[in-house]
Amino acid sequence: QPFLLSTSPFRLYGLRPKGIQCRGRSMHLYIEGDGLSWVTRNTPSQDPTPLDPLAARLYRVDPSPCKVYLARPCQYTQDPVCRQRDWTSARFSSRVLASYMQALDQLKRSYGHRDFTLIGYSGGGAVAALLAARRNDVRKLITVAGNLDPSAWTALHGVAALRGSLNPVRSARTLSRVSQLHLVGASDRNMPVEVFESYRKHLSGDAPVQMKLVPGNTHTRGWVGTWRGVVNRELSH
C-alpha cells in the first residue's frame, strides 16, 4: 500500500504491507538511494525519482509483517518545498534528517513497534546512519552499498563536496555503540570498499560492526538475491 507521510518540510512517499503487524516487533525500515539526482556528471536532474528503486525491491522480498519503505525527499512527489539542492549537494542536510526523524516518530505512534532495524541503500545508507546516531530506538543499522562517508566518496570520484550535507563519520562516537552490518559489492565501482574502510577507521576498535564483501555484486546488480539470504538468516528472529 502506497502512502504519504507529512513532515516538516517534506512529504515522504512510502510503502507498507496491507494488514501491517508490528506489536512487539522491530520494524524493518527501508530507505531509498539517491535516485536520479544527476542526469550527467554536470547536469542535475529535475526529478530525483529513481528509475530502478532498489531499496523498494529489497523491501518486497522481506517476509516480515512489520516493514515500511520510505523514499527520499522529492522522489515520487510534486512537493512545492523541494529545491534542486535537496537531492544534490544537500541530500543529507539537517532539514532532510529532520523530516525522517519526524517520520519515524509518526510510524512509532501509529504501529507501536518495539524499535527499528534501519536498512539503507546507497545514499539511503548515509541517512540511516545519521538517524541511528540520533535515536535511541535503533536495534540495528544495515547498509547495502551504503555511502557511509560522503567526503571520502566525493574525493574518490573527484566531484564537488556535498556542501550542506551531514556526514556520518562526525557521529562516530555514538555510532560506535550501534550494532551494524554493511554489505559491499566486490565489483561496485560507485561505492567501493574504500568508502566503508574510511568510515570504519573513525569508529572505536571494539564497535559492533560487520562488513561483508559480496563477490560479483555491483552497485545495482545482485542485491535482491543477496538480500533474500540476509533477511532469512539474520532478520527472521
mmCIF file of C-alpha atoms in Angstrom, residues 4-13 71-75 77-83 85-87 90-103 106:
data_model
loop_
_atom_site.group_PDB
_atom_site.id
_atom_site.type_symbol
_atom_site.label_atom_id
_atom_site.label_comp_id
_atom_site.label_asym_id
_atom_site.label_seq_id
_atom_site.Cartn_x
_atom_site.Cartn_y
_atom_site.Cartn_z
ATOM 1 C CA LEU A 4 2.481 9.714 2.186
ATOM 2 C CA LEU A 5 3.914 10.914 5.480
ATOM 3 C CA SER A 6 3.559 14.649 6.030
ATOM 4 C CA THR A 7 6.556 16.070 7.853
ATOM 5 C CA SER A 8 8.248 19.430 8.018
ATOM 6 C CA PRO A 9 9.338 20.331 5.456
ATOM 7 C CA PHE A 10 8.921 17.297 3.152
ATOM 8 C CA ARG A 11 6.207 14.813 2.321
ATOM 9 C CA LEU A 12 7.780 11.363 2.166
ATOM 10 C CA TYR A 13 6.397 8.668 -0.122
ATOM 11 C CA ALA A 71 11.637 7.151 -0.482
ATOM 12 C CA ARG A 72 13.916 10.136 -0.245
ATOM 13 C CA PRO A 73 12.594 13.710 -0.244
ATOM 14 C CA CYS A 74 11.164 14.838 -3.595
ATOM 15 C CA GLN A 75 11.024 11.289 -5.004
ATOM 16 C CA THR A 77 6.076 13.608 -5.078
ATOM 17 C CA GLN A 78 5.405 17.022 -6.575
ATOM 18 C CA ASP A 79 6.386 18.760 -3.372
ATOM 19 C CA PRO A 80 6.463 22.591 -3.638
ATOM 20 C CA VAL A 81 9.149 22.869 -0.940
ATOM 21 C CA CYS A 82 11.642 20.835 -2.997
ATOM 22 C CA ARG A 83 14.787 22.551 -4.227
ATOM 23 C CA ARG A 85 19.978 21.110 -3.727
ATOM 24 C CA ASP A 86 17.750 18.730 -1.710
ATOM 25 C CA TRP A 87 18.818 15.868 -3.986
ATOM 26 C CA ALA A 90 22.340 18.985 0.457
ATOM 27 C CA ARG A 91 20.910 15.481 0.070
ATOM 28 C CA PHE A 92 21.990 14.636 3.656
ATOM 29 C CA SER A 93 21.155 18.023 5.179
ATOM 30 C CA SER A 94 19.735 18.812 8.602
ATOM 31 C CA ARG A 95 16.330 19.566 7.080
ATOM 32 C CA VAL A 96 16.294 16.212 5.284
ATOM 33 C CA LEU A 97 17.210 14.448 8.513
ATOM 34 C CA ALA A 98 14.540 16.381 10.433
ATOM 35 C CA SER A 99 11.859 15.026 8.092
ATOM 36 C CA TYR A 100 12.982 11.438 8.674
ATOM 37 C CA MET A 101 13.140 11.910 12.432
ATOM 38 C CA GLN A 102 9.513 13.092 12.367
ATOM 39 C CA ALA A 103 8.538 10.262 10.022
ATOM 40 C CA GLN A 106 4.932 9.067 13.389
#
